[in-house]
Short mmCIF file of C-alpha atoms and ligand atoms in Angstrom, two decimals:
data_model
loop_
_atom_site.label_atom_id
_atom_site.label_comp_id
_atom_site.label_asym_id
_atom_site.label_seq_id
_atom_site.Cartn_x
_atom_site.Cartn_y
_atom_site.Cartn_z
CA MET I 5 127.07 98.65 -119.42
CA ILE I 6 126.25 95.67 -118.42
CA SER I 7 123.12 94.58 -118.83
CA ILE I 8 121.60 91.63 -116.96
CA GLU I 9 118.11 92.92 -119.18
CA GLN I 10 119.91 92.60 -122.83
CA ALA I 11 121.36 89.68 -121.42
CA THR I 12 118.34 88.05 -120.85
CA THR I 13 116.42 89.06 -123.80
CA LEU I 14 118.68 87.59 -125.82
CA LEU I 15 118.77 84.57 -123.76
CA LEU I 16 115.07 83.84 -124.39
CA ASN I 17 115.52 84.48 -128.60
CA GLY I 18 117.43 81.37 -128.91
CA LYS I 19 120.94 83.69 -128.88
CA LEU I 20 124.40 83.00 -127.14
CA VAL I 21 125.51 84.69 -123.80
CA ALA I 22 129.33 84.40 -123.16
CA ILE I 23 128.84 84.09 -118.65
CA PRO I 24 131.30 84.52 -116.52
CA THR I 25 131.66 82.28 -113.53
CA GLU I 26 133.62 81.85 -110.76
CA THR I 27 135.73 79.09 -112.91
CA VAL I 28 136.08 80.09 -116.52
CA TYR I 29 133.87 81.91 -118.93
CA GLY I 30 130.41 79.38 -120.53
CA LEU I 31 129.24 80.04 -123.79
CA ALA I 32 125.16 79.53 -122.72
CA ALA I 33 122.65 78.81 -124.47
CA ASP I 34 118.43 77.77 -123.61
CA ALA I 35 118.81 74.75 -122.08
CA LYS I 36 115.04 73.87 -123.13
CA ASN I 37 115.81 75.37 -126.93
CA PRO I 38 117.19 72.84 -128.89
CA THR I 39 117.46 75.26 -132.09
CA ALA I 40 119.92 77.71 -129.60
CA VAL I 41 122.12 74.57 -128.01
CA GLN I 42 123.31 73.36 -131.34
CA LYS I 43 124.34 77.19 -131.83
CA ILE I 44 126.75 76.54 -128.77
CA TYR I 45 128.13 73.92 -130.53
CA THR I 46 128.62 75.24 -133.46
CA VAL I 47 130.27 77.82 -132.38
CA LYS I 48 132.78 75.71 -130.35
CA GLY I 49 133.38 73.06 -133.52
CA ARG I 50 132.41 70.49 -130.53
CA PRO I 51 131.34 66.82 -131.70
CA ALA I 52 127.36 66.11 -130.35
CA THR I 53 128.25 63.86 -128.05
CA ASN I 54 129.96 65.91 -125.47
CA PRO I 55 127.51 67.33 -123.23
CA LEU I 56 126.73 70.52 -121.57
CA ILE I 57 126.27 71.55 -118.26
CA ILE I 58 123.48 72.50 -116.99
CA HIS I 59 122.98 76.12 -115.55
CA ILE I 60 120.60 76.72 -112.58
CA PRO I 61 119.44 79.18 -110.40
CA ASN I 62 119.63 77.47 -107.10
CA SER I 63 119.19 73.69 -106.07
CA ASP I 64 115.74 74.20 -105.61
CA ALA I 65 115.49 74.09 -109.19
CA MET I 66 117.63 71.07 -109.57
CA ILE I 67 114.30 67.97 -109.89
CA GLU I 68 113.22 70.32 -112.56
CA TRP I 69 116.16 69.11 -114.60
CA ALA I 70 116.22 65.32 -112.31
CA ILE I 71 114.63 61.66 -112.05
CA ASN I 72 115.41 60.06 -108.95
CA ILE I 73 117.63 62.58 -107.38
CA PRO I 74 119.90 60.40 -104.37
CA GLN I 75 119.64 62.38 -100.91
CA ASN I 76 123.85 62.36 -101.91
CA ALA I 77 123.24 65.50 -103.97
CA TRP I 78 121.53 67.88 -102.20
CA LYS I 79 123.88 66.83 -99.67
CA LEU I 80 127.08 68.35 -102.20
CA ALA I 81 124.75 70.66 -102.83
CA SER I 82 123.62 72.02 -99.66
CA ALA I 83 127.78 71.90 -99.04
CA PHE I 84 129.04 73.35 -102.57
CA TRP I 85 126.35 75.38 -103.98
CA PRO I 86 126.60 78.48 -105.65
CA GLY I 87 129.85 77.66 -106.43
CA PRO I 88 132.09 74.51 -108.64
CA LEU I 89 130.09 71.97 -108.52
CA THR I 90 129.08 69.99 -111.37
CA LEU I 91 126.57 66.68 -110.44
CA ILE I 92 125.70 64.14 -112.78
CA LEU I 93 122.15 63.38 -112.25
CA ASN I 94 119.58 61.14 -114.14
CA ARG I 95 118.28 63.71 -117.02
CA HIS I 96 114.56 64.00 -116.42
CA PRO I 97 111.99 63.74 -119.67
CA SER I 98 112.22 67.26 -120.37
CA VAL I 99 115.74 67.96 -120.81
CA PRO I 100 116.14 68.15 -124.58
CA LYS I 101 118.50 64.92 -125.76
CA ILE I 102 121.14 67.74 -127.65
CA VAL I 103 121.42 69.13 -123.64
CA THR I 104 123.25 65.94 -123.08
CA GLY I 105 124.86 64.22 -125.85
CA GLY I 106 122.44 62.01 -126.66
CA GLN I 107 122.72 60.32 -122.76
CA ASP I 108 119.96 59.75 -119.91
CA THR I 109 121.82 60.83 -117.44
CA VAL I 110 122.08 65.24 -117.15
CA ALA I 111 125.16 67.61 -115.11
CA LEU I 112 123.99 70.12 -112.92
CA ARG I 113 125.58 73.55 -111.69
CA VAL I 114 125.03 76.90 -109.23
CA PRO I 115 127.39 78.79 -110.99
CA ASN I 116 129.21 81.16 -107.58
CA HIS I 117 128.90 84.22 -109.66
CA SER I 118 127.25 87.26 -108.38
CA LEU I 119 126.31 88.41 -112.51
CA THR I 120 124.96 84.64 -113.80
CA LEU I 121 122.82 84.24 -110.93
CA ALA I 122 121.38 87.65 -111.00
CA LEU I 123 120.72 86.41 -115.18
CA LEU I 124 119.60 82.77 -113.80
CA ASN I 125 117.02 84.51 -111.20
CA GLN I 126 115.80 86.85 -114.56
CA PHE I 127 115.52 84.37 -117.78
CA GLY I 128 113.74 81.61 -114.80
CA GLY I 129 115.34 78.63 -116.44
CA GLY I 130 118.43 76.57 -116.80
CA VAL I 131 121.10 77.68 -119.26
CA ALA I 132 123.71 74.71 -120.96
CA ALA I 133 127.04 76.43 -121.27
CA PRO I 134 130.38 74.78 -122.23
CA SER I 135 133.32 76.76 -121.59
CA ALA I 136 132.93 79.64 -123.88
CA ASN I 137 136.54 78.80 -125.98
CA ARG I 138 136.78 76.82 -129.32
CA TYR I 139 136.45 72.66 -129.00
CA GLY I 140 140.35 71.96 -127.61
CA ARG I 141 141.88 75.45 -126.98
CA ILE I 142 142.44 76.89 -123.46
CA SER I 143 139.39 77.74 -120.98
CA PRO I 144 138.67 81.33 -121.05
CA THR I 145 138.53 83.31 -117.98
CA THR I 146 138.40 86.55 -118.19
CA ALA I 147 135.75 88.75 -121.24
CA GLN I 148 138.64 89.51 -123.52
CA HIS I 149 139.58 85.81 -123.00
CA VAL I 150 135.87 84.82 -124.86
CA GLU I 151 136.30 87.88 -126.91
CA LYS I 152 139.45 86.90 -129.33
CA SER I 153 138.20 83.75 -129.30
CA LEU I 154 134.31 83.60 -130.59
CA GLY I 155 134.51 87.18 -131.20
CA ASN I 156 130.87 88.22 -133.79
CA ALA I 157 129.82 84.75 -133.18
CA VAL I 158 129.02 84.55 -129.40
CA ASP I 159 126.02 87.30 -129.25
CA TYR I 160 126.85 88.88 -126.06
CA ILE I 161 129.31 88.32 -123.30
CA LEU I 162 128.29 89.86 -120.22
CA ASP I 163 131.58 90.92 -118.36
CA GLY I 164 132.54 89.48 -115.09
CA GLY I 165 136.01 90.27 -115.01
CA PRO I 166 138.48 87.85 -113.95
CA CYS I 167 137.38 84.47 -112.63
CA THR I 168 138.42 83.93 -109.22
CA ILE I 169 138.55 80.01 -109.19
CA GLY I 170 140.73 80.36 -112.81
CA ILE I 171 139.97 75.98 -113.89
CA GLU I 172 137.17 73.92 -114.43
CA SER I 173 134.84 73.07 -112.20
CA THR I 174 135.17 68.96 -109.94
CA ILE I 175 132.24 66.80 -111.16
CA VAL I 176 130.90 64.07 -109.21
CA SER I 177 127.80 61.58 -111.00
CA LEU I 178 125.53 60.04 -108.64
CA VAL I 179 123.85 57.67 -111.08
CA GLY I 180 125.68 54.44 -109.73
CA PRO I 181 126.05 52.35 -107.35
CA SER I 182 128.88 55.08 -105.50
CA PRO I 183 129.83 58.68 -106.09
CA ILE I 184 132.09 58.90 -109.07
CA ILE I 185 134.98 61.74 -109.25
CA LEU I 186 135.03 62.02 -113.28
CA ARG I 187 136.88 65.40 -113.83
CA TYR I 188 139.02 66.79 -110.98
CA GLY I 189 138.42 70.87 -109.36
CA SER I 190 139.29 73.05 -107.37
CA ILE I 191 136.83 70.27 -104.25
CA SER I 192 138.51 68.25 -103.41
CA ALA I 193 138.21 64.90 -102.91
CA LEU I 194 138.59 65.18 -99.29
CA ALA I 195 136.05 67.58 -99.25
CA LEU I 196 133.83 65.31 -100.63
CA ARG I 197 134.55 62.74 -98.52
CA ARG I 198 133.47 64.73 -95.63
CA VAL I 199 130.78 65.53 -96.09
CA LEU I 200 129.22 62.23 -98.45
CA GLY I 201 130.62 60.54 -95.02
CA GLU I 202 132.83 57.52 -97.04
CA ASN I 203 135.02 57.41 -99.78
CA LEU I 204 135.05 58.50 -103.40
CA THR I 205 136.42 56.35 -106.32
CA ASP I 206 138.18 58.52 -109.82
CA LYS I 207 137.13 57.09 -113.28
CA ASP I 208 140.92 55.27 -113.42
CA ASN I 209 138.71 52.55 -110.68
CA HIS I 210 135.67 52.58 -113.09
CA PRO I 211 137.35 51.74 -116.13
CA ALA I 212 134.27 50.27 -118.34
CA ILE I 213 133.15 54.44 -117.43
CA GLU I 214 133.00 56.69 -120.00
CA VAL I 215 133.81 60.10 -119.22
CA PRO I 216 132.69 61.91 -122.53
CA GLY I 217 134.56 65.05 -122.93
CA THR I 218 137.69 64.16 -121.45
CA SER I 219 139.49 63.11 -124.53
CA HIS I 220 143.84 63.21 -124.48
CA SER I 221 144.21 66.43 -126.06
CA HIS I 222 142.45 69.58 -123.94
CA TYR I 223 143.14 73.28 -123.19
CA ALA I 224 146.14 73.45 -125.25
CA PRO I 225 147.70 77.14 -126.21
CA LEU I 226 148.45 77.37 -130.24
CA GLN I 227 152.14 76.17 -129.61
CA PRO I 228 153.08 72.65 -128.54
CA LEU I 229 153.26 72.93 -124.97
CA HIS I 230 155.38 70.54 -123.12
CA LEU I 231 155.25 68.96 -119.47
CA LEU I 232 158.73 68.19 -118.02
CA ASP I 233 160.21 67.34 -114.57
CA LYS I 234 162.51 69.81 -113.04
CA GLU I 235 166.07 68.09 -113.84
CA THR I 236 164.46 67.76 -117.59
CA LEU I 237 162.98 71.13 -117.88
CA MET I 238 166.67 72.81 -117.29
CA LYS I 239 168.21 69.75 -119.61
CA THR I 240 166.23 70.54 -122.62
CA LEU I 241 166.99 74.55 -121.98
CA LEU I 242 169.73 74.07 -123.10
CA GLN I 243 170.06 72.27 -124.68
CA TRP I 244 167.54 73.49 -126.85
CA ILE I 245 169.20 77.59 -126.09
CA GLU I 246 172.25 76.01 -128.49
CA GLN I 247 169.40 75.26 -131.71
CA ASN I 248 168.86 78.84 -130.88
CA LYS I 249 164.84 77.89 -130.06
CA LYS I 250 162.68 80.35 -128.57
CA VAL I 251 161.26 78.79 -125.40
CA SER I 252 158.64 80.45 -122.82
CA VAL I 253 159.06 78.47 -119.28
CA ILE I 254 156.14 78.97 -116.32
CA SER I 255 158.42 77.65 -113.80
CA PHE I 256 157.98 77.78 -109.88
CA LYS I 257 161.91 79.49 -110.29
CA GLU I 258 162.74 82.15 -111.07
CA ARG I 259 164.55 83.21 -114.12
CA PRO I 260 168.81 81.42 -113.46
CA ALA I 261 170.27 84.71 -115.29
CA ALA I 262 172.24 83.02 -117.10
CA LEU I 263 170.16 82.12 -119.17
CA SER I 264 168.44 85.13 -119.36
CA PRO I 265 169.29 86.50 -123.22
CA LEU I 266 167.68 84.18 -124.61
CA ILE I 267 164.13 83.03 -123.86
CA LEU I 268 161.50 84.68 -124.17
CA LYS I 269 159.46 84.75 -121.45
CA TRP I 270 159.84 83.42 -117.82
CA ILE I 271 156.87 82.86 -115.28
CA CYS I 272 157.07 81.87 -112.43
CA MET I 273 154.53 80.40 -110.87
CA PRO I 274 152.43 80.36 -107.18
CA SER I 275 153.47 77.67 -105.30
CA GLN I 276 150.43 77.65 -103.61
CA PRO I 277 147.46 75.42 -106.05
CA GLN I 278 144.57 77.70 -105.79
CA PHE I 279 146.95 80.75 -106.89
CA TYR I 280 148.35 78.93 -109.29
CA ALA I 281 145.21 77.26 -110.63
CA GLN I 282 143.40 81.25 -110.42
CA GLN I 283 146.75 82.11 -112.80
CA LEU I 284 146.99 79.00 -115.08
CA TYR I 285 145.22 79.61 -117.93
CA GLN I 286 145.77 83.20 -118.12
CA GLN I 287 149.54 83.10 -118.42
CA LEU I 288 148.16 80.15 -121.24
CA HIS I 289 146.30 82.88 -123.01
CA ALA I 290 149.33 85.90 -122.42
CA LEU I 291 152.27 83.30 -124.16
CA ASP I 292 150.32 82.01 -126.88
CA LYS I 293 150.95 85.54 -128.06
CA GLU I 294 154.24 84.88 -127.99
CA LYS I 295 156.08 84.35 -130.79
CA SER I 296 158.18 80.78 -129.19
CA ASP I 297 158.56 77.64 -130.82
CA CYS I 298 157.89 76.22 -128.32
CA ILE I 299 155.79 76.14 -124.25
CA VAL I 300 157.84 73.78 -121.61
CA VAL I 301 156.11 73.51 -118.38
CA GLU I 302 157.32 72.45 -114.48
CA VAL I 303 155.65 69.76 -113.93
CA PRO I 304 153.43 70.65 -110.21
CA PRO I 305 154.45 68.15 -107.12
CA PRO I 306 152.63 64.93 -107.34
CA SER I 307 149.95 65.68 -103.69
CA GLU I 308 146.62 65.29 -104.37
CA GLU I 309 146.46 68.75 -103.89
CA TRP I 310 147.59 69.12 -107.63
CA LEU I 311 145.47 67.23 -109.35
CA ALA I 312 143.36 69.17 -110.83
CA ILE I 313 145.78 71.61 -112.57
CA ARG I 314 148.65 67.81 -113.14
CA ASP I 315 145.23 67.60 -115.49
CA ARG I 316 145.21 70.09 -117.00
CA LEU I 317 148.49 70.95 -118.01
CA GLN I 318 149.51 66.82 -118.99
CA ARG I 319 145.90 67.43 -121.66
CA ALA I 320 147.33 70.18 -122.88
CA ALA I 321 151.02 69.12 -123.02
CA ARG I 322 152.99 67.01 -126.05
CA PRO I 323 155.12 64.07 -125.78
CA LEU I 324 159.08 65.74 -126.07
O1 LIG U 424 133.70 75.43 -113.87
C1 LIG U 424 133.16 74.86 -115.42
O2 LIG U 424 132.10 73.99 -115.12
C2 LIG U 424 133.34 75.72 -116.74
C3 LIG U 424 131.30 77.23 -116.72
C4 LIG U 424 131.62 77.56 -117.28
O3 LIG U 424 130.80 75.71 -115.98
N1 LIG U 424 132.39 74.35 -117.39
C5 LIG U 424 132.40 73.77 -118.34
O4 LIG U 424 132.11 72.94 -119.56
O5 LIG U 424 134.12 73.94 -118.28
P1 LIG U 424 133.01 72.28 -120.21
O6 LIG U 424 131.92 71.87 -121.60
O7 LIG U 424 133.89 72.77 -120.87
O8 LIG U 424 132.65 70.80 -119.73
C6 LIG U 424 131.70 70.26 -119.19
C7 LIG U 424 131.88 68.42 -119.01
C8 LIG U 424 132.06 67.61 -119.86
O9 LIG U 424 132.89 68.14 -120.71
C9 LIG U 424 132.10 66.36 -119.49
O10 LIG U 424 132.98 65.95 -119.30
C10 LIG U 424 131.26 65.97 -118.20
O11 LIG U 424 131.06 67.88 -118.31
N2 LIG U 424 129.63 66.33 -119.13
C11 LIG U 424 128.60 66.69 -119.02
N3 LIG U 424 127.87 66.73 -118.85
C12 LIG U 424 127.76 65.02 -118.51
C13 LIG U 424 127.60 64.01 -117.95
N4 LIG U 424 125.74 64.14 -118.70
N5 LIG U 424 127.58 63.18 -118.07
C14 LIG U 424 129.09 62.74 -117.90
N6 LIG U 424 129.82 63.56 -117.95
C15 LIG U 424 129.06 64.60 -118.39
MG1 LIG U 425 135.85 72.90 -121.91
#
């Protein structure tokens, strides 16, 4: 049975609760309780320097967690919250430093999921929540994924069904002279520009900016994943089949009939980024259970609408 009351009580008692959001499931603890927040780092095996996002019930709550809030933050909050956008702002002195990985900035977001919004309203505070997976692995998009990867290490899983967006939020830093995209997500640079009335740069334009927790290897399945263009993919597959390698394939095309018997699994993905994102982690979790030697993924198109997906795939991938 789904119980918001039970989840609220556990959070108030310093326990860990997995929460559904529209992006991925989060592993939540009371953001004002350093002992509870420490458990998140321990359970995930996450470095203490990798800061957590604080999930708050509404935009008005921003003032409890951040100071010197710029006008741009209010504009973005009113356009996109609740929703898949995380804002980096100056940390309010009352935010425990363990939440921010020791930094003087804080990440805030109002998630768009009715159960989690109900939980946050009843809890009355903010919850620190990274994605509810072991460090470096694939983010969970169902309660079953959380159960499988964290099991008894989490005190309660609030099952809100499969996540509708499927990849993590867009992160925008508002602490510098101009807004910077730190992580791409389903809210695009264009959508942000429409609201802010100015062009946004991303962290590649600011090599001096260190974004904690964006280490290269991330979102990775257990088997090696190779990201290949269409031609290389077909050539490599033919070689591997000759060598009796068992391969799983994520492609935009249907499985060519000639290849069928030796290929363990062939997944044909949607050609629209929104639907691709919705399925991506679900498919990677499923492929992790197969006994293939590796996963090959056809690289998505180079256009801007595929940026967030290409970023996740590049960080999951290893060179051939
Ligand atoms: O969609 C999401 O954002 C999901 C759901 C659960 O809300 N959460 C999520 O959390 O993806 P996580 O921990 O997997 O990623 C959080 C990232 C950090 O790795 C870091 O890149 C960035 O947020 N971050 C957090 N605090 C920051 C800060 N003060 N400055 C810069 N980046 C920060
Ligand atoms: Mg994560």
